[in-house]
């Protein structure tokens, strides 16, 4: 059992107990799966993005998730309003910089969001590399970098921004630039075939940081929950379609034993 396991189990239980309201300003592709992942984990999702109401809604939410997957000026305005309200109220918020290395509009938008002190930045290796090194890269929403390429950059980014940085892929990595980083293996190699699973994980990070004050532990717990559910689901899945629904079922019935078995490796 790893030293982080008791904290992960506590975060998992806290999400079920508190059922935090999570405001997701997330892309069209991901809305359905992200809401279902939050429901399965015991949280309460709300996809609210228009600038006419986004900031007002953020005042009600336990956490805000800003995801730039299908961004446009109005969506960016909604994100900025919401995360400003969250930050000013000391509420956690999560940045998912989808495909940030692809276009200058994405990079500029992420720069504006980074000024508002994200509690957690969760992305794949290419996305984190782009933010840390200010270079273009990635293959659209997919990564063409490895964790080895980005580990030290992720540590430095966390130190510089004060954010928890989570890099996901075949191996997940969580760093705050100070504590000993966490590396998690597991899941199923077919998980990247489920579109918007990374976005849904960022939403789950939102639920965990809403329910638990230590954002490093909360982020680790979210990653562990999805990996555990994915790995258990993968044992009987026949392809990405059945993996998707089985993963939701396994997330909904995940217990401390299943989690401990996963995190402890
Ligand atoms: N090859 C893999 N083997 C096992 N799990 C994976 C693999 N690739 C991604 N995952 C898992 O899929 C989830 C989404 O991560 P990722 O694919 O990196 O996000 P994104 O979709 O944003 O690129 C994470 O839980 C991650 O651990
Ligand atoms: C396919 C696609 N296109 C724009 S956003 C999006 C979803 C990306 O989701 P994820 O990063 O979780 O794979
Ligand atoms: Mg992604």
PDB file of C-alpha atoms and ligand atoms in Angstrom:
ATOM      1  CA  UNK A   1       0.000   0.000   0.000  1.00  0.00           C
ATOM      2  CA  UNK A   2       1.463   3.376  -0.960  1.00  0.00           C
ATOM      3  CA  UNK A   3       1.650   6.240   1.518  1.00  0.00           C
ATOM      4  CA  UNK A   4      -1.027   8.146  -0.430  1.00  0.00           C
ATOM      5  CA  UNK A   5      -3.622   5.347  -0.330  1.00  0.00           C
ATOM      6  CA  UNK A   6      -5.451   6.379   2.885  1.00  0.00           C
ATOM      7  CA  UNK A   7      -5.837   9.920   1.528  1.00  0.00           C
ATOM      8  CA  UNK A   8      -7.160   8.621  -1.802  1.00  0.00           C
ATOM      9  CA  UNK A   9      -9.716   6.472   0.003  1.00  0.00           C
ATOM     10  CA  UNK A  10     -10.769   9.460   2.107  1.00  0.00           C
ATOM     11  CA  UNK A  11     -11.224  11.664  -0.982  1.00  0.00           C
ATOM     12  CA  UNK A  12     -13.297   8.986  -2.728  1.00  0.00           C
ATOM     13  CA  UNK A  13     -15.570   8.746   0.308  1.00  0.00           C
ATOM     14  CA  UNK A  14     -15.787  12.537   0.656  1.00  0.00           C
ATOM     15  CA  UNK A  15     -17.084  12.910  -2.917  1.00  0.00           C
ATOM     16  CA  UNK A  16     -19.827  10.351  -2.225  1.00  0.00           C
ATOM     17  CA  UNK A  17     -20.716  11.961   1.089  1.00  0.00           C
ATOM     18  CA  UNK A  18     -20.710  15.587  -0.059  1.00  0.00           C
ATOM     19  CA  UNK A  19     -21.950  15.168  -3.654  1.00  0.00           C
ATOM     20  CA  UNK A  20     -20.259  18.450  -4.641  1.00  0.00           C
ATOM     21  CA  UNK A  21     -21.772  20.651  -7.330  1.00  0.00           C
ATOM     22  CA  UNK A  22     -19.220  20.962 -10.133  1.00  0.00           C
ATOM     23  CA  UNK A  23     -19.592  23.646 -12.789  1.00  0.00           C
ATOM     24  CA  UNK A  24     -18.119  22.340 -16.038  1.00  0.00           C
ATOM     25  CA  UNK A  25     -17.381  24.746 -18.852  1.00  0.00           C
ATOM     26  CA  UNK A  26     -16.387  21.975 -21.153  1.00  0.00           C
ATOM     27  CA  UNK A  27     -16.399  21.175 -24.848  1.00  0.00           C
ATOM     28  CA  UNK A  28     -19.390  19.843 -26.818  1.00  0.00           C
ATOM     29  CA  UNK A  29     -17.709  16.454 -27.327  1.00  0.00           C
ATOM     30  CA  UNK A  30     -17.271  15.881 -23.615  1.00  0.00           C
ATOM     31  CA  UNK A  31     -20.459  17.181 -22.014  1.00  0.00           C
ATOM     32  CA  UNK A  32     -22.323  13.886 -21.878  1.00  0.00           C
ATOM     33  CA  UNK A  33     -19.478  11.659 -20.711  1.00  0.00           C
ATOM     34  CA  UNK A  34     -18.128  14.186 -18.201  1.00  0.00           C
ATOM     35  CA  UNK A  35     -21.573  14.585 -16.612  1.00  0.00           C
ATOM     36  CA  UNK A  36     -22.010  10.818 -16.454  1.00  0.00           C
ATOM     37  CA  UNK A  37     -18.571  10.304 -14.905  1.00  0.00           C
ATOM     38  CA  UNK A  38     -19.414  12.880 -12.231  1.00  0.00           C
ATOM     39  CA  UNK A  39     -22.769  11.234 -11.551  1.00  0.00           C
ATOM     40  CA  UNK A  40     -21.159   7.794 -11.296  1.00  0.00           C
ATOM     41  CA  UNK A  41     -18.627   9.130  -8.787  1.00  0.00           C
ATOM     42  CA  UNK A  42     -21.419  10.611  -6.666  1.00  0.00           C
ATOM     43  CA  UNK A  43     -20.923  14.278  -7.596  1.00  0.00           C
ATOM     44  CA  UNK A  44     -23.420  16.698  -9.119  1.00  0.00           C
ATOM     45  CA  UNK A  45     -22.504  18.036 -12.574  1.00  0.00           C
ATOM     46  CA  UNK A  46     -23.772  21.236 -14.220  1.00  0.00           C
ATOM     47  CA  UNK A  47     -22.658  22.293 -17.684  1.00  0.00           C
ATOM     48  CA  UNK A  48     -23.069  26.086 -17.553  1.00  0.00           C
ATOM     49  CA  UNK A  49     -20.945  28.251 -19.810  1.00  0.00           C
ATOM     50  CA  UNK A  50     -22.710  31.360 -21.163  1.00  0.00           C
ATOM     51  CA  UNK A  51     -21.202  34.625 -19.858  1.00  0.00           C
ATOM     52  CA  UNK A  52     -24.714  35.828 -18.960  1.00  0.00           C
ATOM     53  CA  UNK A  53     -24.806  33.287 -16.119  1.00  0.00           C
ATOM     54  CA  UNK A  54     -21.439  31.537 -15.779  1.00  0.00           C
ATOM     55  CA  UNK A  55     -20.013  33.800 -13.081  1.00  0.00           C
ATOM     56  CA  UNK A  56     -23.263  33.828 -11.110  1.00  0.00           C
ATOM     57  CA  UNK A  57     -23.361  30.035 -11.244  1.00  0.00           C
ATOM     58  CA  UNK A  58     -19.762  29.725 -10.069  1.00  0.00           C
ATOM     59  CA  UNK A  59     -20.827  31.320  -6.789  1.00  0.00           C
ATOM     60  CA  UNK A  60     -23.032  28.265  -6.179  1.00  0.00           C
ATOM     61  CA  UNK A  61     -20.567  25.590  -7.232  1.00  0.00           C
ATOM     62  CA  UNK A  62     -18.016  23.732  -5.127  1.00  0.00           C
ATOM     63  CA  UNK A  63     -15.511  23.866  -7.986  1.00  0.00           C
ATOM     64  CA  UNK A  64     -15.233  25.105 -11.566  1.00  0.00           C
ATOM     65  CA  UNK A  65     -13.699  23.168 -14.469  1.00  0.00           C
ATOM     66  CA  UNK A  66     -12.544  25.178 -17.507  1.00  0.00           C
ATOM     67  CA  UNK A  67     -11.869  23.077 -20.614  1.00  0.00           C
ATOM     68  CA  UNK A  68     -10.836  24.715 -23.889  1.00  0.00           C
ATOM     69  CA  UNK A  69     -11.708  21.811 -26.199  1.00  0.00           C
ATOM     70  CA  UNK A  70     -14.178  23.672 -28.424  1.00  0.00           C
ATOM     71  CA  UNK A  71     -13.537  27.253 -27.458  1.00  0.00           C
ATOM     72  CA  UNK A  72     -14.923  30.500 -28.872  1.00  0.00           C
ATOM     73  CA  UNK A  73     -14.810  34.062 -27.555  1.00  0.00           C
ATOM     74  CA  UNK A  74     -18.076  33.749 -25.635  1.00  0.00           C
ATOM     75  CA  UNK A  75     -16.945  30.509 -24.023  1.00  0.00           C
ATOM     76  CA  UNK A  76     -13.638  32.063 -23.024  1.00  0.00           C
ATOM     77  CA  UNK A  77     -15.545  34.988 -21.484  1.00  0.00           C
ATOM     78  CA  UNK A  78     -17.705  32.536 -19.543  1.00  0.00           C
ATOM     79  CA  UNK A  79     -14.604  30.707 -18.315  1.00  0.00           C
ATOM     80  CA  UNK A  80     -12.860  33.899 -17.249  1.00  0.00           C
ATOM     81  CA  UNK A  81     -15.961  35.098 -15.365  1.00  0.00           C
ATOM     82  CA  UNK A  82     -16.406  31.782 -13.575  1.00  0.00           C
ATOM     83  CA  UNK A  83     -12.826  31.170 -12.581  1.00  0.00           C
ATOM     84  CA  UNK A  84     -12.484  34.743 -11.360  1.00  0.00           C
ATOM     85  CA  UNK A  85     -15.481  34.237  -9.083  1.00  0.00           C
ATOM     86  CA  UNK A  86     -14.023  30.914  -7.916  1.00  0.00           C
ATOM     87  CA  UNK A  87     -10.596  32.358  -7.259  1.00  0.00           C
ATOM     88  CA  UNK A  88     -11.972  35.355  -5.370  1.00  0.00           C
ATOM     89  CA  UNK A  89     -14.063  33.027  -3.211  1.00  0.00           C
ATOM     90  CA  UNK A  90     -11.103  30.713  -2.570  1.00  0.00           C
ATOM     91  CA  UNK A  91     -12.850  27.895  -4.391  1.00  0.00           C
ATOM     92  CA  UNK A  92     -10.780  25.433  -6.401  1.00  0.00           C
ATOM     93  CA  UNK A  93     -10.803  25.406 -10.190  1.00  0.00           C
ATOM     94  CA  UNK A  94      -9.312  23.054 -12.757  1.00  0.00           C
ATOM     95  CA  UNK A  95      -7.834  23.892 -16.160  1.00  0.00           C
ATOM     96  CA  UNK A  96      -7.924  21.325 -18.989  1.00  0.00           C
ATOM     97  CA  UNK A  97      -5.826  22.835 -21.817  1.00  0.00           C
ATOM     98  CA  UNK A  98      -7.138  20.617 -24.625  1.00  0.00           C
ATOM     99  CA  UNK A  99      -4.933  20.809 -27.751  1.00  0.00           C
ATOM    100  CA  UNK A 100      -3.268  23.971 -26.445  1.00  0.00           C
ATOM    101  CA  UNK A 101      -0.246  23.358 -28.675  1.00  0.00           C
ATOM    102  CA  UNK A 102      -2.340  23.402 -31.850  1.00  0.00           C
ATOM    103  CA  UNK A 103      -3.200  27.097 -32.347  1.00  0.00           C
ATOM    104  CA  UNK A 104      -2.189  30.529 -31.109  1.00  0.00           C
ATOM    105  CA  UNK A 105      -5.813  31.242 -30.080  1.00  0.00           C
ATOM    106  CA  UNK A 106      -5.676  28.297 -27.686  1.00  0.00           C
ATOM    107  CA  UNK A 107      -2.316  29.379 -26.293  1.00  0.00           C
ATOM    108  CA  UNK A 108      -3.501  32.972 -25.785  1.00  0.00           C
ATOM    109  CA  UNK A 109      -6.678  31.795 -24.078  1.00  0.00           C
ATOM    110  CA  UNK A 110      -4.728  29.502 -21.765  1.00  0.00           C
ATOM    111  CA  UNK A 111      -2.346  32.364 -20.929  1.00  0.00           C
ATOM    112  CA  UNK A 112      -5.337  34.441 -19.793  1.00  0.00           C
ATOM    113  CA  UNK A 113      -6.681  31.572 -17.720  1.00  0.00           C
ATOM    114  CA  UNK A 114      -3.294  30.864 -16.140  1.00  0.00           C
ATOM    115  CA  UNK A 115      -3.262  34.408 -14.784  1.00  0.00           C
ATOM    116  CA  UNK A 116      -6.217  33.381 -12.622  1.00  0.00           C
ATOM    117  CA  UNK A 117      -4.261  30.779 -10.652  1.00  0.00           C
ATOM    118  CA  UNK A 118      -5.718  27.365 -11.472  1.00  0.00           C
ATOM    119  CA  UNK A 119      -5.739  24.998  -8.523  1.00  0.00           C
ATOM    120  CA  UNK A 120      -4.995  22.102 -10.869  1.00  0.00           C
ATOM    121  CA  UNK A 121      -3.788  21.849 -14.460  1.00  0.00           C
ATOM    122  CA  UNK A 122      -4.670  18.405 -15.934  1.00  0.00           C
ATOM    123  CA  UNK A 123      -3.545  17.512 -19.431  1.00  0.00           C
ATOM    124  CA  UNK A 124      -1.774  14.947 -21.533  1.00  0.00           C
ATOM    125  CA  UNK A 125       2.028  15.068 -21.961  1.00  0.00           C
ATOM    126  CA  UNK A 126       1.963  17.302 -25.068  1.00  0.00           C
ATOM    127  CA  UNK A 127      -0.429  19.796 -23.489  1.00  0.00           C
ATOM    128  CA  UNK A 128       1.642  20.151 -20.330  1.00  0.00           C
ATOM    129  CA  UNK A 129       4.820  20.410 -22.406  1.00  0.00           C
ATOM    130  CA  UNK A 130       3.312  23.255 -24.444  1.00  0.00           C
ATOM    131  CA  UNK A 131       2.301  25.224 -21.368  1.00  0.00           C
ATOM    132  CA  UNK A 132       5.599  24.631 -19.598  1.00  0.00           C
ATOM    133  CA  UNK A 133       7.867  25.411 -22.539  1.00  0.00           C
ATOM    134  CA  UNK A 134       5.630  27.815 -24.506  1.00  0.00           C
ATOM    135  CA  UNK A 135       6.024  25.824 -27.709  1.00  0.00           C
ATOM    136  CA  UNK A 136       3.544  24.439 -30.220  1.00  0.00           C
ATOM    137  CA  UNK A 137       3.065  20.661 -30.220  1.00  0.00           C
ATOM    138  CA  UNK A 138       0.755  17.703 -29.837  1.00  0.00           C
ATOM    139  CA  UNK A 139      -1.396  16.002 -32.428  1.00  0.00           C
ATOM    140  CA  UNK A 140      -4.633  17.940 -32.050  1.00  0.00           C
ATOM    141  CA  UNK A 141      -6.298  16.685 -28.874  1.00  0.00           C
ATOM    142  CA  UNK A 142      -3.917  13.710 -28.683  1.00  0.00           C
ATOM    143  CA  UNK A 143      -0.421  13.590 -27.244  1.00  0.00           C
ATOM    144  CA  UNK A 144       2.714  12.913 -29.254  1.00  0.00           C
ATOM    145  CA  UNK A 145       5.001  13.237 -26.242  1.00  0.00           C
ATOM    146  CA  UNK A 146       5.774  10.881 -23.378  1.00  0.00           C
ATOM    147  CA  UNK A 147       5.873  11.347 -19.648  1.00  0.00           C
ATOM    148  CA  UNK A 148       9.676  11.150 -19.792  1.00  0.00           C
ATOM    149  CA  UNK A 149       9.658  14.216 -22.077  1.00  0.00           C
ATOM    150  CA  UNK A 150       7.644  16.285 -19.638  1.00  0.00           C
ATOM    151  CA  UNK A 151       8.259  15.133 -16.054  1.00  0.00           C
ATOM    152  CA  UNK A 152      10.805  17.810 -15.137  1.00  0.00           C
ATOM    153  CA  UNK A 153       8.882  20.507 -17.013  1.00  0.00           C
ATOM    154  CA  UNK A 154       5.761  19.546 -15.078  1.00  0.00           C
ATOM    155  CA  UNK A 155       7.629  19.908 -11.779  1.00  0.00           C
ATOM    156  CA  UNK A 156       8.929  23.330 -12.823  1.00  0.00           C
ATOM    157  CA  UNK A 157       5.491  24.440 -14.044  1.00  0.00           C
ATOM    158  CA  UNK A 158       3.934  23.464 -10.720  1.00  0.00           C
ATOM    159  CA  UNK A 159       6.608  25.343  -8.819  1.00  0.00           C
ATOM    160  CA  UNK A 160       6.239  28.447 -11.000  1.00  0.00           C
ATOM    161  CA  UNK A 161       2.430  28.605 -10.993  1.00  0.00           C
ATOM    162  CA  UNK A 162       1.595  27.164  -7.588  1.00  0.00           C
ATOM    163  CA  UNK A 163      -0.824  24.796  -9.356  1.00  0.00           C
ATOM    164  CA  UNK A 164      -0.949  21.035  -8.978  1.00  0.00           C
ATOM    165  CA  UNK A 165       0.073  19.649 -12.370  1.00  0.00           C
ATOM    166  CA  UNK A 166      -1.323  16.277 -13.469  1.00  0.00           C
ATOM    167  CA  UNK A 167       0.051  14.629 -16.611  1.00  0.00           C
ATOM    168  CA  UNK A 168      -1.952  11.626 -17.824  1.00  0.00           C
ATOM    169  CA  UNK A 169      -1.286   8.834 -20.291  1.00  0.00           C
ATOM    170  CA  UNK A 170      -0.105   5.221 -20.002  1.00  0.00           C
ATOM    171  CA  UNK A 171       1.340   6.365 -16.675  1.00  0.00           C
ATOM    172  CA  UNK A 172      -0.157   9.256 -14.703  1.00  0.00           C
ATOM    173  CA  UNK A 173       1.941  11.780 -12.803  1.00  0.00           C
ATOM    174  CA  UNK A 174       0.992  14.331 -10.138  1.00  0.00           C
ATOM    175  CA  UNK A 175       3.342  17.052  -8.935  1.00  0.00           C
ATOM    176  CA  UNK A 176       3.213  20.237  -6.922  1.00  0.00           C
ATOM    177  CA  UNK A 177       6.926  20.893  -7.459  1.00  0.00           C
ATOM    178  CA  UNK A 178       7.623  20.374  -3.758  1.00  0.00           C
ATOM    179  CA  UNK A 179       6.345  17.042  -2.471  1.00  0.00           C
ATOM    180  CA  UNK A 180       7.510  13.717  -3.804  1.00  0.00           C
ATOM    181  CA  UNK A 181       5.554  13.318  -7.064  1.00  0.00           C
ATOM    182  CA  UNK A 182       3.032  10.512  -7.463  1.00  0.00           C
ATOM    183  CA  UNK A 183       3.207   8.081 -10.374  1.00  0.00           C
ATOM    184  CA  UNK A 184       0.222   5.841 -11.089  1.00  0.00           C
ATOM    185  CA  UNK A 185       0.100   2.932 -13.495  1.00  0.00           C
ATOM    186  CA  UNK A 186      -3.056   1.095 -14.449  1.00  0.00           C
ATOM    187  CA  UNK A 187      -6.159   1.723 -16.450  1.00  0.00           C
ATOM    188  CA  UNK A 188      -6.581   0.032 -19.814  1.00  0.00           C
ATOM    189  CA  UNK A 189      -4.647   0.697 -23.036  1.00  0.00           C
ATOM    190  CA  UNK A 190      -7.962   1.249 -24.849  1.00  0.00           C
ATOM    191  CA  UNK A 191      -8.911   4.224 -22.655  1.00  0.00           C
ATOM    192  CA  UNK A 192      -7.568   6.767 -25.204  1.00  0.00           C
ATOM    193  CA  UNK A 193     -10.078   5.355 -27.718  1.00  0.00           C
ATOM    194  CA  UNK A 194     -12.912   6.754 -25.623  1.00  0.00           C
ATOM    195  CA  UNK A 195     -13.207  10.358 -26.727  1.00  0.00           C
ATOM    196  CA  UNK A 196     -13.438  12.919 -23.957  1.00  0.00           C
ATOM    197  CA  UNK A 197     -12.294  10.539 -21.246  1.00  0.00           C
ATOM    198  CA  UNK A 198      -9.469  12.951 -20.389  1.00  0.00           C
ATOM    199  CA  UNK A 199     -11.960  15.833 -20.241  1.00  0.00           C
ATOM    200  CA  UNK A 200     -14.159  13.702 -17.976  1.00  0.00           C
ATOM    201  CA  UNK A 201     -11.162  13.037 -15.753  1.00  0.00           C
ATOM    202  CA  UNK A 202     -10.612  16.793 -15.420  1.00  0.00           C
ATOM    203  CA  UNK A 203     -14.264  17.100 -14.350  1.00  0.00           C
ATOM    204  CA  UNK A 204     -13.666  14.346 -11.789  1.00  0.00           C
ATOM    205  CA  UNK A 205     -10.620  16.244 -10.504  1.00  0.00           C
ATOM    206  CA  UNK A 206     -13.066  19.149 -10.004  1.00  0.00           C
ATOM    207  CA  UNK A 207     -15.315  16.958  -7.834  1.00  0.00           C
ATOM    208  CA  UNK A 208     -12.367  15.751  -5.756  1.00  0.00           C
ATOM    209  CA  UNK A 209     -10.867  19.197  -5.136  1.00  0.00           C
ATOM    210  CA  UNK A 210     -14.336  20.448  -4.169  1.00  0.00           C
ATOM    211  CA  UNK A 211     -14.674  17.674  -1.572  1.00  0.00           C
ATOM    212  CA  UNK A 212     -11.133  17.653  -0.135  1.00  0.00           C
ATOM    213  CA  UNK A 213      -8.923  20.612   0.809  1.00  0.00           C
ATOM    214  CA  UNK A 214      -5.537  19.117  -0.106  1.00  0.00           C
ATOM    215  CA  UNK A 215      -5.542  19.510  -3.900  1.00  0.00           C
ATOM    216  CA  UNK A 216      -2.508  17.250  -4.373  1.00  0.00           C
ATOM    217  CA  UNK A 217      -4.271  14.369  -2.629  1.00  0.00           C
ATOM    218  CA  UNK A 218      -7.575  15.180  -4.324  1.00  0.00           C
ATOM    219  CA  UNK A 219      -6.014  15.164  -7.782  1.00  0.00           C
ATOM    220  CA  UNK A 220      -4.229  11.886  -7.110  1.00  0.00           C
ATOM    221  CA  UNK A 221      -7.511  10.391  -5.955  1.00  0.00           C
ATOM    222  CA  UNK A 222      -9.350  11.411  -9.134  1.00  0.00           C
ATOM    223  CA  UNK A 223      -6.659   9.843 -11.309  1.00  0.00           C
ATOM    224  CA  UNK A 224      -6.647   6.690  -9.206  1.00  0.00           C
ATOM    225  CA  UNK A 225     -10.451   6.396  -9.317  1.00  0.00           C
ATOM    226  CA  UNK A 226     -10.583   6.551 -13.110  1.00  0.00           C
ATOM    227  CA  UNK A 227      -7.618   4.215 -13.574  1.00  0.00           C
ATOM    228  CA  UNK A 228      -9.065   1.683 -11.165  1.00  0.00           C
ATOM    229  CA  UNK A 229     -12.492   1.795 -12.803  1.00  0.00           C
ATOM    230  CA  UNK A 230     -10.892   1.559 -16.252  1.00  0.00           C
ATOM    231  CA  UNK A 231      -8.743  -1.386 -15.306  1.00  0.00           C
ATOM    232  CA  UNK A 232     -11.599  -3.324 -13.726  1.00  0.00           C
ATOM    233  CA  UNK A 233     -13.874  -2.509 -16.689  1.00  0.00           C
ATOM    234  CA  UNK A 234     -11.164  -3.498 -19.133  1.00  0.00           C
ATOM    235  CA  UNK A 235     -11.087  -7.062 -17.823  1.00  0.00           C
ATOM    236  CA  UNK A 236     -14.443  -7.787 -19.478  1.00  0.00           C
ATOM    237  CA  UNK A 237     -14.687  -5.072 -22.168  1.00  0.00           C
ATOM    238  CA  UNK A 238     -14.671  -6.171 -25.804  1.00  0.00           C
ATOM    239  CA  UNK A 239     -13.719  -2.780 -27.253  1.00  0.00           C
ATOM    240  CA  UNK A 240     -14.005   0.960 -26.631  1.00  0.00           C
ATOM    241  CA  UNK A 241     -17.815   0.924 -26.671  1.00  0.00           C
ATOM    242  CA  UNK A 242     -18.268  -1.618 -23.895  1.00  0.00           C
ATOM    243  CA  UNK A 243     -15.246  -0.202 -22.062  1.00  0.00           C
ATOM    244  CA  UNK A 244     -17.053   3.152 -21.924  1.00  0.00           C
ATOM    245  CA  UNK A 245     -20.230   1.875 -20.304  1.00  0.00           C
ATOM    246  CA  UNK A 246     -18.468  -0.672 -18.156  1.00  0.00           C
ATOM    247  CA  UNK A 247     -16.153   2.053 -16.865  1.00  0.00           C
ATOM    248  CA  UNK A 248     -19.172   4.105 -15.743  1.00  0.00           C
ATOM    249  CA  UNK A 249     -20.604   1.055 -13.969  1.00  0.00           C
ATOM    250  CA  UNK A 250     -17.296   0.261 -12.267  1.00  0.00           C
ATOM    251  CA  UNK A 251     -16.805   3.871 -11.204  1.00  0.00           C
ATOM    252  CA  UNK A 252     -20.279   3.850  -9.666  1.00  0.00           C
ATOM    253  CA  UNK A 253     -19.552   0.715  -7.639  1.00  0.00           C
ATOM    254  CA  UNK A 254     -15.886   1.355  -6.887  1.00  0.00           C
ATOM    255  CA  UNK A 255     -15.089   0.766  -3.227  1.00  0.00           C
ATOM    256  CA  UNK A 256     -12.121   1.310  -0.952  1.00  0.00           C
ATOM    257  CA  UNK A 257     -10.807  -2.195  -1.627  1.00  0.00           C
ATOM    258  CA  UNK A 258     -10.756  -1.719  -5.401  1.00  0.00           C
ATOM    259  CA  UNK A 259      -9.073   1.626  -4.990  1.00  0.00           C
ATOM    260  CA  UNK A 260      -6.444   0.412  -2.558  1.00  0.00           C
ATOM    261  CA  UNK A 261      -5.553  -2.428  -4.883  1.00  0.00           C
ATOM    262  CA  UNK A 262      -4.950   0.100  -7.659  1.00  0.00           C
ATOM    263  CA  UNK A 263      -3.144   2.923  -5.846  1.00  0.00           C
ATOM    264  CA  UNK A 264      -0.914   0.554  -3.966  1.00  0.00           C
ATOM    265  CA  UNK A 265       1.038  -0.561  -7.017  1.00  0.00           C
TER     266      UNK A 265
HETATM  267  N1  LIG B   1      -2.108   3.620 -22.674  1.00  0.00           N
HETATM  268  C1  LIG B   1      -2.878   3.802 -21.595  1.00  0.00           C
HETATM  269  N2  LIG B   1      -3.014   2.807 -20.693  1.00  0.00           N
HETATM  270  C2  LIG B   1      -3.803   2.963 -19.611  1.00  0.00           C
HETATM  271  N3  LIG B   1      -4.498   4.094 -19.329  1.00  0.00           N
HETATM  272  C3  LIG B   1      -4.383   5.125 -20.195  1.00  0.00           C
HETATM  273  C4  LIG B   1      -3.568   5.048 -21.356  1.00  0.00           C
HETATM  274  N4  LIG B   1      -3.649   6.225 -22.001  1.00  0.00           N
HETATM  275  C5  LIG B   1      -4.477   7.012 -21.278  1.00  0.00           C
HETATM  276  N5  LIG B   1      -4.908   6.348 -20.189  1.00  0.00           N
HETATM  277  C6  LIG B   1      -5.842   6.859 -19.183  1.00  0.00           C
HETATM  278  O1  LIG B   1      -6.903   7.530 -19.855  1.00  0.00           O
HETATM  279  C7  LIG B   1      -7.367   8.634 -19.078  1.00  0.00           C
HETATM  280  C8  LIG B   1      -7.336   9.900 -19.957  1.00  0.00           C
HETATM  281  O2  LIG B   1      -6.007  10.286 -20.110  1.00  0.00           O
HETATM  282  P1  LIG B   1      -5.406  10.858 -21.469  1.00  0.00           P
HETATM  283  O3  LIG B   1      -5.698   9.929 -22.601  1.00  0.00           O
HETATM  284  O4  LIG B   1      -3.977  11.166 -21.187  1.00  0.00           O
HETATM  285  O5  LIG B   1      -6.193  12.228 -21.608  1.00  0.00           O
HETATM  286  P2  LIG B   1      -6.520  13.079 -22.891  1.00  0.00           P
HETATM  287  O6  LIG B   1      -7.727  12.371 -23.456  1.00  0.00           O
HETATM  288  O7  LIG B   1      -6.839  14.423 -22.373  1.00  0.00           O
HETATM  289  O8  LIG B   1      -5.350  13.037 -23.813  1.00  0.00           O
HETATM  290  C9  LIG B   1      -6.456   8.700 -17.857  1.00  0.00           C
HETATM  291  O9  LIG B   1      -7.117   8.034 -16.788  1.00  0.00           O
HETATM  292  C10 LIG B   1      -5.220   7.900 -18.271  1.00  0.00           C
HETATM  293  O10 LIG B   1      -4.575   7.301 -17.164  1.00  0.00           O
HETATM  294  C1  LIG B   2     -12.177  15.275 -30.135  1.00  0.00           C
HETATM  295  C2  LIG B   2     -12.246  16.642 -29.565  1.00  0.00           C
HETATM  296  N1  LIG B   2     -12.199  17.749 -30.368  1.00  0.00           N
HETATM  297  C3  LIG B   2     -12.278  18.883 -29.694  1.00  0.00           C
HETATM  298  S1  LIG B   2     -12.455  18.650 -28.030  1.00  0.00           S
HETATM  299  C4  LIG B   2     -12.392  16.971 -28.219  1.00  0.00           C
HETATM  300  C5  LIG B   2     -12.467  16.031 -27.074  1.00  0.00           C
HETATM  301  C6  LIG B   2     -11.118  15.736 -26.530  1.00  0.00           C
HETATM  302  O1  LIG B   2     -11.243  14.962 -25.369  1.00  0.00           O
HETATM  303  P1  LIG B   2     -10.023  14.264 -24.663  1.00  0.00           P
HETATM  304  O2  LIG B   2      -8.935  15.276 -24.520  1.00  0.00           O
HETATM  305  O3  LIG B   2     -10.566  13.874 -23.348  1.00  0.00           O
HETATM  306  O4  LIG B   2      -9.641  13.094 -25.504  1.00  0.00           O
HETATM  307 MG1  LIG B   3      -7.608  16.007 -23.277  1.00  0.00          MG
END
